[in-house]
C-alpha atoms as one frame of an Amber mdcrd trajectory, in Angstrom:
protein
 116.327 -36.786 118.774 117.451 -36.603 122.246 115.979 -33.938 124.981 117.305
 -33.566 128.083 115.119 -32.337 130.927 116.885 -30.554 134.203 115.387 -33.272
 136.720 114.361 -33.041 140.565 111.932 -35.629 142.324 110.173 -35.889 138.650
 109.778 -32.191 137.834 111.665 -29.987 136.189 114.503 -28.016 138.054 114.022
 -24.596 137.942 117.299 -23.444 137.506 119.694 -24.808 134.888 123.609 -24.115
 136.026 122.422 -25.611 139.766 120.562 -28.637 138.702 122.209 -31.994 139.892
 120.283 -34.356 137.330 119.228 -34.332 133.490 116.771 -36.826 132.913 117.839
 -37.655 129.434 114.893 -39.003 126.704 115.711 -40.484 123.185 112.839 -40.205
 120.683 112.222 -42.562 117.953 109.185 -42.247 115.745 107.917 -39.299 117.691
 107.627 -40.881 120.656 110.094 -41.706 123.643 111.820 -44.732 123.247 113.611
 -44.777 126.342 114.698 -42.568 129.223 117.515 -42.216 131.753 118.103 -39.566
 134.757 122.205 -39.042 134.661 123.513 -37.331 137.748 125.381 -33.691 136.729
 127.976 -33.728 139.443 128.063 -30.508 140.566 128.937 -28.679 136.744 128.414
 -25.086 136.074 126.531 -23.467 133.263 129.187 -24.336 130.631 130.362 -27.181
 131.770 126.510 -28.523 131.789 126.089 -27.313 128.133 129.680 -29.481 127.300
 128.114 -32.646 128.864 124.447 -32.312 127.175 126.391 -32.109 124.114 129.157
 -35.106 125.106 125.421 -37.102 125.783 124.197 -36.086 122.103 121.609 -34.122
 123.358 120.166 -31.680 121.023 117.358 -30.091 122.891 116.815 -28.859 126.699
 113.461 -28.142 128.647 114.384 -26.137 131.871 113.155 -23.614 134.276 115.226
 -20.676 134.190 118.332 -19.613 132.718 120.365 -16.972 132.525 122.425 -15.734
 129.272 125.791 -17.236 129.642 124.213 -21.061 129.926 121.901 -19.735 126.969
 124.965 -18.881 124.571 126.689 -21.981 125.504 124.079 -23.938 124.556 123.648
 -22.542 121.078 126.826 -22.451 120.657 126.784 -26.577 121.284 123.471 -26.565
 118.736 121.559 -27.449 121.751 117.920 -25.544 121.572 116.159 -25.026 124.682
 113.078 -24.297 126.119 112.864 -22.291 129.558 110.301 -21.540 131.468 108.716
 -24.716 132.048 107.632 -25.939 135.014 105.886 -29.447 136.252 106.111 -32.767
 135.391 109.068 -33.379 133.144 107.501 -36.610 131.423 104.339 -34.833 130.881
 106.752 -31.646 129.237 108.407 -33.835 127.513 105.417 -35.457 125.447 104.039
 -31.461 125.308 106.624 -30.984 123.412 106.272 -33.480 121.210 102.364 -32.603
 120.292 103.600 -29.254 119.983 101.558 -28.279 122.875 104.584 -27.575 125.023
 104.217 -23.701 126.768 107.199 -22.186 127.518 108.948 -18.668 127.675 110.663
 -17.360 125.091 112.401 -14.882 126.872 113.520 -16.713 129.882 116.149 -16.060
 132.527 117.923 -17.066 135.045 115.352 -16.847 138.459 117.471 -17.128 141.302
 118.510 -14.289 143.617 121.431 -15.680 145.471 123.985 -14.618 142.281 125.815
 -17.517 142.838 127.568 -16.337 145.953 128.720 -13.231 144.377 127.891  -9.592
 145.569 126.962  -7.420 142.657 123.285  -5.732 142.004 121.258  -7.141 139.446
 122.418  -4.714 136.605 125.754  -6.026 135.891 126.138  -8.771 133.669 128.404
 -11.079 135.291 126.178 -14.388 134.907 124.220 -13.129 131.725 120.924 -11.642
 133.695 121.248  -7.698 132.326 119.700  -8.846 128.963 116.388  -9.565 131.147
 116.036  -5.137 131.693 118.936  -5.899 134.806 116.571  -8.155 136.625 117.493
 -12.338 137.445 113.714 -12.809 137.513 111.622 -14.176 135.011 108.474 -11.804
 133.684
């Protein structure tokens, strides 16, 4: 198992398709065998999904996310869980106890729209699904 973790100053990111680090964790046994932060260089939300995959990564912990990074990532057979916030060692080993807590529903949490001027009811970076709001619940 490998789970990636989108990484800033030891926490994790908050939102996926502008996070300039994974910190990238292979399991063995249940239990992290070793652990490298790789630097993103500047992706976007597909592109990210299409290197987690390239680093055989099959799961994500994140912050938010919006709907077009979600799809890409199933559609790599990545799973992910948003919402998570804090220490991205101590999320990591949640997860592993099953005691991870996490949001089922997430989105993407940023306002900016990536530069773009549109109101938060059109789709354009996979927010609508979220009842046209970019913030989480």
């Amino acid at each position: 198992m490998k789970i990636a973790v989108t990484y800033e100053n030891g926490n994790v990111f908050q939102h996926f398709g502008h996070t300039q680090q994974f910190k990238v964790y292979k399991v063995r046994d249940g239990k992290v065998a070793e652990s490298q932060i790789v630097n993103t260089e500047g992706s976007g939300h597909g592109a990210l999904a299409g290197m987690l995959s390239g680093l055989g990564v099959d799961t994500l912990i994140c912050g938010g996310i919006g709907g077009g990074a979600q799809t890409a990532l199933a559609e790599m057979g990545i799973r992910f869980y948003g919402g998570v916030s804090g220490n991205a060692d101590e999320a990591v080993n949640a997860l592993l106890t099953g005691k991870l807590k996490f949001e089922q529903n997430v989105r993407c949490a940023h306002h900016e729209h990536h530069g773009e001027s549109h109101p938060c009811g059109e789709d354009r970076h996979g927010c609508a699904g979220n009842g046209g709001s970019c913030h989480q619940n």
